[in-house]
Coordinates of C-alpha atoms and ligand atoms in Angstrom, one line a residue:
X8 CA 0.0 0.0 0.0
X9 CA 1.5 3.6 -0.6
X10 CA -0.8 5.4 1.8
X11 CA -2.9 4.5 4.9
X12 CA -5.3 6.4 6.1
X13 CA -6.2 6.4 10.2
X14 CA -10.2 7.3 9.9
X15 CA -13.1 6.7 7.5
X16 CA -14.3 9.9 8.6
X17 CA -14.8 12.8 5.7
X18 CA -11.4 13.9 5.4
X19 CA -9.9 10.6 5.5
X20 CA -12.4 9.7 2.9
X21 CA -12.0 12.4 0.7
X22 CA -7.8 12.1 0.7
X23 CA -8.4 8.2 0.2
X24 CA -10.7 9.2 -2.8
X25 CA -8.5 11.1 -4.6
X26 CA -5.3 9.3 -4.2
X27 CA -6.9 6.2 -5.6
X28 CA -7.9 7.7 -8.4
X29 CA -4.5 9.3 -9.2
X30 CA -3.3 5.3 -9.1
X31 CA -1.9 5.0 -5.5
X32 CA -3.3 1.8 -3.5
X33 CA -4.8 3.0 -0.2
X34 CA -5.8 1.1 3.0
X35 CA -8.0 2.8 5.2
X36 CA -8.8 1.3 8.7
X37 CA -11.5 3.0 11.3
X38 CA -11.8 1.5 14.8
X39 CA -15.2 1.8 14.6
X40 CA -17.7 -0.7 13.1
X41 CA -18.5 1.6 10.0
X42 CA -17.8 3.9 7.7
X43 CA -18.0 8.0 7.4
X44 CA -17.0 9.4 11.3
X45 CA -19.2 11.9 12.7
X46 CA -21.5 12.5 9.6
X47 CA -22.5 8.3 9.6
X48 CA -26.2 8.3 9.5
X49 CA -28.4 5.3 9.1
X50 CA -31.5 4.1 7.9
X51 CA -34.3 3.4 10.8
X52 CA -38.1 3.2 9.8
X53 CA -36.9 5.1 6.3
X54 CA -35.4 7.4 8.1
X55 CA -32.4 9.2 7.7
X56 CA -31.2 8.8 11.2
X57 CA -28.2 11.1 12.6
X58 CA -25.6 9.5 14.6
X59 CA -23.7 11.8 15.7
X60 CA -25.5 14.8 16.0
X61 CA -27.2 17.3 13.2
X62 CA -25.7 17.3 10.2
X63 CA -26.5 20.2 7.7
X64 CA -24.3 20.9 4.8
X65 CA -23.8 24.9 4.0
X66 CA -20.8 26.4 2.3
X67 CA -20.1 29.6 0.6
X68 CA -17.8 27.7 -1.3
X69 CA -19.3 26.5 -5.1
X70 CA -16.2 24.6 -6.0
X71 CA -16.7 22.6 -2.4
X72 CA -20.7 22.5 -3.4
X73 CA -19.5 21.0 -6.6
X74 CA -17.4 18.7 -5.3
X75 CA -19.9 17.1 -3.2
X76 CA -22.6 17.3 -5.4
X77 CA -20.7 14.7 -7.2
X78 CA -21.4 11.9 -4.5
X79 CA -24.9 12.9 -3.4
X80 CA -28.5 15.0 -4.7
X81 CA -29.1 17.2 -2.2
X82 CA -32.5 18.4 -0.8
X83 CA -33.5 22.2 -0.8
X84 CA -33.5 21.7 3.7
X85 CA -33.0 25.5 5.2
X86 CA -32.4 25.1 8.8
X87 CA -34.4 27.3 10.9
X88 CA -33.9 26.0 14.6
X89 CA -36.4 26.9 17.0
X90 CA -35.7 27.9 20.8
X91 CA -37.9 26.3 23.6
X92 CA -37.2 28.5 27.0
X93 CA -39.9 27.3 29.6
X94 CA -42.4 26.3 27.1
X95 CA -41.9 29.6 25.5
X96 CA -40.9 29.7 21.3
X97 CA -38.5 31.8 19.5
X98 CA -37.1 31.7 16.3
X99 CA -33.5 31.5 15.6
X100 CA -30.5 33.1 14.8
X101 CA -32.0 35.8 16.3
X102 CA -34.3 37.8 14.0
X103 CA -37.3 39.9 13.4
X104 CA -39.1 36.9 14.4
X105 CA -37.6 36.6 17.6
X106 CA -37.6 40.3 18.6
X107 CA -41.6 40.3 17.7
X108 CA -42.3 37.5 19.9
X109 CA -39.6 38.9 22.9
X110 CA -41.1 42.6 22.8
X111 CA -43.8 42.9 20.2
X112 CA -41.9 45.3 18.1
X113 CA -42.7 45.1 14.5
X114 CA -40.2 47.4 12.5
X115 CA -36.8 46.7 12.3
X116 CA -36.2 50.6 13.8
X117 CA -38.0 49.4 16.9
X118 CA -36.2 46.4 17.0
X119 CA -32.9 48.3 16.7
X120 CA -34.2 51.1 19.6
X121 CA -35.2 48.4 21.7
X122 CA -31.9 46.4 21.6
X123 CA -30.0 50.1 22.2
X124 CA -31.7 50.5 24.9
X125 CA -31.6 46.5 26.6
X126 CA -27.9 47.2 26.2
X127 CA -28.0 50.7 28.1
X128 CA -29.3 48.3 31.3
X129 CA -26.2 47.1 31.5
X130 CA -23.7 49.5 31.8
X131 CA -20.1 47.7 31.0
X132 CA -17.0 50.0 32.4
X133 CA -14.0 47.9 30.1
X134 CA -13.4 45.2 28.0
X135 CA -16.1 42.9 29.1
X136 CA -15.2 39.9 31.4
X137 CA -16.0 37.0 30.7
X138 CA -19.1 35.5 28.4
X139 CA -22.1 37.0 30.1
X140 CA -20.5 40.2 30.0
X141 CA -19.5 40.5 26.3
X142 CA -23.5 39.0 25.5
X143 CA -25.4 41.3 27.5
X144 CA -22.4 43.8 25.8
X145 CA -24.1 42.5 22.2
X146 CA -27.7 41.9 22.9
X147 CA -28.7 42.8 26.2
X148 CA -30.2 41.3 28.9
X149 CA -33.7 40.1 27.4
X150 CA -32.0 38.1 25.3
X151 CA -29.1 37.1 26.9
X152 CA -31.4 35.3 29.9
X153 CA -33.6 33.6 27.3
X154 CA -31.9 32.4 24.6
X155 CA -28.1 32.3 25.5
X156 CA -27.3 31.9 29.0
X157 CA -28.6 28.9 30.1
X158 CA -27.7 26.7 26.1
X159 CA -24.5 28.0 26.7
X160 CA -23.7 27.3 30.5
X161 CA -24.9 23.7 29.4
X162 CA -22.9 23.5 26.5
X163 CA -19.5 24.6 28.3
X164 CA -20.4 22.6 31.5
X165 CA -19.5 26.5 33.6
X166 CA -20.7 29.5 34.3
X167 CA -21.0 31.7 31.6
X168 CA -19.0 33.9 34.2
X169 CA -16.8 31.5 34.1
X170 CA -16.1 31.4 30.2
X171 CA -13.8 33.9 28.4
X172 CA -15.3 36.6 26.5
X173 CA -13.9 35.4 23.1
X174 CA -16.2 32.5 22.5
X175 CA -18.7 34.9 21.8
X176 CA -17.1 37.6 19.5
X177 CA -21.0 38.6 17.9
X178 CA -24.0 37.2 18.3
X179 CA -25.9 37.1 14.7
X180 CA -28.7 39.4 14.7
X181 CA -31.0 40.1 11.7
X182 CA -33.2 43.0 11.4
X183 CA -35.1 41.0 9.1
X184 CA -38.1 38.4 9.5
X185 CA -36.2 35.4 8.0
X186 CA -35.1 32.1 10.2
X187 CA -32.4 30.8 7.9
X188 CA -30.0 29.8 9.7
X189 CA -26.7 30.2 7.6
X190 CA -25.3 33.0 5.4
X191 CA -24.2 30.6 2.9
X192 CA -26.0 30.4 -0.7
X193 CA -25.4 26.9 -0.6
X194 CA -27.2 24.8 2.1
X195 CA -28.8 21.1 1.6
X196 CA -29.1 17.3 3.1
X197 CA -27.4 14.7 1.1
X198 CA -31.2 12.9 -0.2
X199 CA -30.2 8.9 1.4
X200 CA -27.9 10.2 3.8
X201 CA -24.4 11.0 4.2
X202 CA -23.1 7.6 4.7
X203 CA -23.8 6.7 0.9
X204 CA -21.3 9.8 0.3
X205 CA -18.3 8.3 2.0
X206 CA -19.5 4.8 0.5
X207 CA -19.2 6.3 -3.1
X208 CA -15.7 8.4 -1.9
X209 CA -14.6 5.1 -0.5
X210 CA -15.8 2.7 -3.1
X211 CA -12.1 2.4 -5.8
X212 CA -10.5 -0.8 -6.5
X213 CA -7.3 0.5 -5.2
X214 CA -8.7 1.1 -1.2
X215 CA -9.5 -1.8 1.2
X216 CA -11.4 -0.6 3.9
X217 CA -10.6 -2.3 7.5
X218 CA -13.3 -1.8 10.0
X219 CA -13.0 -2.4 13.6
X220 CA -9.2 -1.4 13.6
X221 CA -7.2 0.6 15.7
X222 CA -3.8 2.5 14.7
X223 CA -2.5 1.7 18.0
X224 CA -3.1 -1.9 17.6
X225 CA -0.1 -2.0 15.5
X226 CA 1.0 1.2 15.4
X227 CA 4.6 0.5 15.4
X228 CA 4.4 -2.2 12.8
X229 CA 2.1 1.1 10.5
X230 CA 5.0 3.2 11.5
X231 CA 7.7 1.2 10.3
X232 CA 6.4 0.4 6.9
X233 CA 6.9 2.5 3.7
X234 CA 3.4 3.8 3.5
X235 CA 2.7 7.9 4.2
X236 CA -0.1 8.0 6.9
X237 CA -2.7 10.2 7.0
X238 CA -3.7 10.2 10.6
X239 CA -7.6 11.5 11.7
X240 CA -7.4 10.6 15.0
X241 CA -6.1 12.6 18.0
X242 CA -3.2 13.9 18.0
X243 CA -2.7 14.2 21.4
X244 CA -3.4 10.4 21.7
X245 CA -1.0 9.5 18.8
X246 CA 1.7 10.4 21.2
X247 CA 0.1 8.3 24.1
X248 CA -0.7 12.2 25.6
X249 CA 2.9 12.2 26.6
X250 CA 3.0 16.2 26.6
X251 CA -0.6 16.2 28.6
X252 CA -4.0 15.7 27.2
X253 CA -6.1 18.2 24.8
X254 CA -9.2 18.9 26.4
X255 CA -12.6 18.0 24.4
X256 CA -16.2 18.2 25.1
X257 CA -18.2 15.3 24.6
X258 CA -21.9 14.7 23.9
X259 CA -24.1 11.9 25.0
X260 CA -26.7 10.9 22.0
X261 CA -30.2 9.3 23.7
X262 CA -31.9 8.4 20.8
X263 CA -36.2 7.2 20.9
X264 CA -38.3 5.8 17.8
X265 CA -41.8 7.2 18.5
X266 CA -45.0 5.7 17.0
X267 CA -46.1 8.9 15.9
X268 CA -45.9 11.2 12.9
X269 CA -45.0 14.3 13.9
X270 CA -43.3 15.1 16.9
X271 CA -41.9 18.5 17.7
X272 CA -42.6 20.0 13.9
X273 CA -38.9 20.9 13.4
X274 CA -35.6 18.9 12.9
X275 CA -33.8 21.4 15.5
X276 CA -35.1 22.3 18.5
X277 CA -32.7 24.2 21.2
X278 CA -33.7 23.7 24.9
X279 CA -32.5 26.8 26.2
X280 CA -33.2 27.1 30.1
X281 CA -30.6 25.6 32.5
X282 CA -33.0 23.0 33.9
X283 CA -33.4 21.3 30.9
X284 CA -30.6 18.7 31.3
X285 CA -30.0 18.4 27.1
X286 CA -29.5 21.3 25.0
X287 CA -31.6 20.3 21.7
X288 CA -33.8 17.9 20.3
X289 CA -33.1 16.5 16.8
X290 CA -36.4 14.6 14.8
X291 CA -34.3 13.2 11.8
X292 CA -37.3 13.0 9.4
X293 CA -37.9 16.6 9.1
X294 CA -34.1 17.1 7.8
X295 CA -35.9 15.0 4.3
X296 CA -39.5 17.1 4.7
X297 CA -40.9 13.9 6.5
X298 CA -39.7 11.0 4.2
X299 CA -39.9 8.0 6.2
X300 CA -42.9 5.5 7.9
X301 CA -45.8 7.8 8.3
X302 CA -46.9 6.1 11.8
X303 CA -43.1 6.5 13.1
X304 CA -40.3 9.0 13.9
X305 CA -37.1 9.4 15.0
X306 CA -35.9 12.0 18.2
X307 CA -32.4 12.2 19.4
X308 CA -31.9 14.5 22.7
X309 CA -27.8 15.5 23.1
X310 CA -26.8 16.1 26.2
X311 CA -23.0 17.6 26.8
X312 CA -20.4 15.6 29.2
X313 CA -17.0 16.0 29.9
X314 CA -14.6 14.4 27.7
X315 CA -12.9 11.9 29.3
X316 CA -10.1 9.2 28.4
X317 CA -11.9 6.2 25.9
X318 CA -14.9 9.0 25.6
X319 CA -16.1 10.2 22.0
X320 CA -14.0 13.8 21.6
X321 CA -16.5 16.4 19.2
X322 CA -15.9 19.4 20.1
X323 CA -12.1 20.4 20.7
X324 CA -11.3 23.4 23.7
X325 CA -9.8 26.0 21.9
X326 CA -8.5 28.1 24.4
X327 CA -5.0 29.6 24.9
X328 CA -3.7 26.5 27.3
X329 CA -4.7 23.8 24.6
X330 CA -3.3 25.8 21.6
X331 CA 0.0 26.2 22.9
X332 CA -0.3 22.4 23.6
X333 CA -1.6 21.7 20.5
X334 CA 1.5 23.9 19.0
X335 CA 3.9 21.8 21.2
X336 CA 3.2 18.2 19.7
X337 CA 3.0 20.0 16.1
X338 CA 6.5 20.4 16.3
X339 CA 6.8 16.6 17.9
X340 CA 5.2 15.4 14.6
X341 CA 7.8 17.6 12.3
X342 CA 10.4 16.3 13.7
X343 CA 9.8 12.5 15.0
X344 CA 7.0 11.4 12.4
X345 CA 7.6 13.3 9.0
X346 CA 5.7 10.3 7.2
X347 CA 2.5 11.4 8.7
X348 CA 0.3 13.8 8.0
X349 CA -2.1 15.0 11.3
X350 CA -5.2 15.9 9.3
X351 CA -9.1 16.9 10.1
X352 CA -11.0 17.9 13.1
X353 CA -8.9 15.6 15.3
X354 CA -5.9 15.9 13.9
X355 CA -5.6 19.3 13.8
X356 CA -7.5 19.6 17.1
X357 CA -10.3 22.5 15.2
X358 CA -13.5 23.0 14.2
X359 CA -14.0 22.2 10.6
X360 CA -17.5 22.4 9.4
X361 CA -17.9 19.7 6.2
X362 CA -17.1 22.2 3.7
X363 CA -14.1 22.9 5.7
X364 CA -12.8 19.4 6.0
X365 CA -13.4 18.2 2.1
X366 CA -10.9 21.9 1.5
X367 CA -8.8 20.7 4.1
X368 CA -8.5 17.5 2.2
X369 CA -8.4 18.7 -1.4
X370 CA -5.7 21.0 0.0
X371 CA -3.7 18.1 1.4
X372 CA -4.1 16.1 -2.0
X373 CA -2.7 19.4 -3.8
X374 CA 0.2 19.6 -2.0
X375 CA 1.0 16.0 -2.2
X376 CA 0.1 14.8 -5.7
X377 CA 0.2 18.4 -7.2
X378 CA -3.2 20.1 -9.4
Ligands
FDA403 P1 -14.3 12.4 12.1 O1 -14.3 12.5 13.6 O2 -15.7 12.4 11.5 O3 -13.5 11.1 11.6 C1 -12.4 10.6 12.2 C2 -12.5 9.1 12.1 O4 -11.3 8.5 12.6 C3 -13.6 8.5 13.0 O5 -14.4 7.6 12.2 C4 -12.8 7.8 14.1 O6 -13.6 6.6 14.5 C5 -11.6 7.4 13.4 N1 -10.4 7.1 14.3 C6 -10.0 7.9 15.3 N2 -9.0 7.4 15.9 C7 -8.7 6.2 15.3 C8 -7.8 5.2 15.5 N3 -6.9 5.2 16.5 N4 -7.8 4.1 14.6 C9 -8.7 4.0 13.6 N5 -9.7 5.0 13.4 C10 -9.7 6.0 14.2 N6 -20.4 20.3 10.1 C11 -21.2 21.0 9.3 O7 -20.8 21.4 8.2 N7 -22.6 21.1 9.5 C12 -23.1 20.6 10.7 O8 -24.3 20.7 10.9 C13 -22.3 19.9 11.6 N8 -22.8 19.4 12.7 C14 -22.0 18.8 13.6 C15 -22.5 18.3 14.8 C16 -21.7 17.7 15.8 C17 -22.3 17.2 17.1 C18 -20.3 17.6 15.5 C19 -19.4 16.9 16.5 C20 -19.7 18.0 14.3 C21 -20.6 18.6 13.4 N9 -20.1 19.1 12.2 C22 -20.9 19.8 11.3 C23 -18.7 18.9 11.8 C24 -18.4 17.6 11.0 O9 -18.8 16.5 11.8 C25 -16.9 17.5 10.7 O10 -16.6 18.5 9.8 C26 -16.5 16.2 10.0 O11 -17.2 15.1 10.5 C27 -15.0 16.0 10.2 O12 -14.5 14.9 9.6 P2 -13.1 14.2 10.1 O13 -12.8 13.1 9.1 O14 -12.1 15.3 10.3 O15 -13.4 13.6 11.5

């Protein structure tokens, strides 16, 4: 094999793809039992079920649109998440919509006055803080209480006191009535799921595809052969944490089928008070306008955890301590392991969106194989 590739995941996919087709035999193994990482989803009741948590394609980028397009139709799906507070609806990002139901203003100039003056409640001496302080900065208080404080303070496992100020560097806010999530002009669900796009990425005569295999089973025999690796994992883990461990927040996944059509009449709901012990429900048939059994669907509630050792990692800390650690075994990989390449969300310890990742790849396969 010239190349193996640590993860089925999207980059690893993607990379594999593209190195198969420029002749190079690549074996990819995943320690899990299937294909496609985070964006896996699977069939239940003809529905497109989720995995791993909401997965809604959006990119501003037409060459990344056109790349995946390639692999999968996808679905004209806007996402318009809807808040629950006590029992009480708003509209998200925050909007016209929002700021009716909040104060009953209808204009976008009383909007805009009322927001002035929400902010003028709180009067901020200084750089703010910490998190509460820089939102109540942005939005004021109404706002802040309802729809930020307690999602957030769930999603962090602190205090929003507690949290720096940077997290939030601007809330979105729209002066007009529309709930689309996303800025980007392209936006869709793969129709059939995501997993049948890392089938097709991964489906080449020149890759085998190992499932339920784990680099460090034989990691020294992978290290000592001639092949280039492209890792996914984590890279703190590659190097048995000997530097310290990367934090991570994790996410619990408590998934019901319900014998009933309709359940909460969105795919996204956020549950934004504190006492609410998950932060959103997900009902997977409304991501494919209700496709699926009529008599059945399927509601996923994801709760946050702390990341621990053995633990799924999704969302990587990105705070000063962890970048500078993050820096440290960077320079670990240059100069012990210059046959692998540390790539995707784990890899390179980030948030990638999709788009993100399949650039991150094509990028990778650029500077490796040329244009
Ligand atoms: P990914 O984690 O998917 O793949 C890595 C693979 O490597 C996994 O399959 C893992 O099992 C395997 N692996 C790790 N260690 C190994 C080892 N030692 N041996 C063998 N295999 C190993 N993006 C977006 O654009 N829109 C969205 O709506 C969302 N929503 C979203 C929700 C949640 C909850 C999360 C966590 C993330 C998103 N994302 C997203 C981001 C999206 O999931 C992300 O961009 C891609 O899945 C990243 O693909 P990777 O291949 O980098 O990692």
């Amino acid at each position: 094999m010239n190349y193996l590739v640590v993860g089925s995941g999207l980059f690893g996919a993607v990379f594999a793809h593209e190195a198969a087709k420029k002749g190079h035999s690549v074996k990819v193994i995943e320690k899990r039992s299937h294909i496609g990482g985070n964006i896996y989803t699977k069939e239940v009741a003809g529905i497109q079920v989720h995995q791993y948590g909401a997965h809604i394609f959006h990119t501003n980028m037409k060459e990344i649109w056109d790349y995946v397009n390639q692999f999968a139709d996808f679905n004209n799906y806007i996402n318009s998440p809807i808040a629950n507070y006590n029992g009480e609806i708003y509209n998200l990002p925050f909007n016209m919509n929002t700021f009716n139901k909040l104060w009953g203003v209808i204009t976008p100039a009383e909007a805009q006055a009322k927001i002035a003056e929400q902010k003028q409640l709180f009067n901020l001496d200084g750089e703010p803080k910490n998190l509460e302080e820089q939102a109540i900065s942005l939005i004021g208080p109404d706002v802040y209480q309802k729809l930020v404080k307690g999602y957030t303070e769930k999603q962090w496992g602190k205090s929003a006191k507690d949290l720096p100020a940077f997290i939030i560097r601007r809330l979105p806010v729209r002066f007009t009535y529309d709930n689309n999530y996303f800025n980007d002009p392209y936006q869709g669900i793969p129709v059939g799921g995501y997993t049948k796009i890392i089938e097709k990425l991964l489906d080449h005569d020149l890759i085998e595809v190992e499932l339920n295999s784990d680099f460090f089973s034989h990691r020294e025999e992978y290290l000592q052969s001639d092949a280039k690796i492209i890792y996914t994992g984590m890279i703190d883990q590659f190097f048995n944490y000997r530097l310290g461990e990367l934090e991570y927040r994790s996410l619990r996944f408590e998934t019901e089928i319900l014998n009933q059509d309709n359940y909460q009449g969105n795919a996204v709901v956020n549950y934004t008070d504190a006492k609410t012990p998950f932060t959103r429900i997900i009902e997977h048939k409304h991501f494919e306008f209700g496709k699926g059994d009529p008599n059945k669907t399927v509601i996923t509630r994801e709760y946050p955890e702390v990341w621990q050792r053995g633990d799924d990692p999704y969302y990587p800390v990105n705070n000063q301590r962890n970048q500078e650690l993050y820096a440290e075994y960077v320079q670990l990989a240059q100069a012990d392991y210059p046959q692998v390449f540390f790539g995707g969300r784990l890899g390179q310890y980030r948030y990638y969106n999709m788009d993100q990742t399949i650039a991150a790849a094509l990028q990778v396969v650029k500077d490796e194989f040329g244009e």
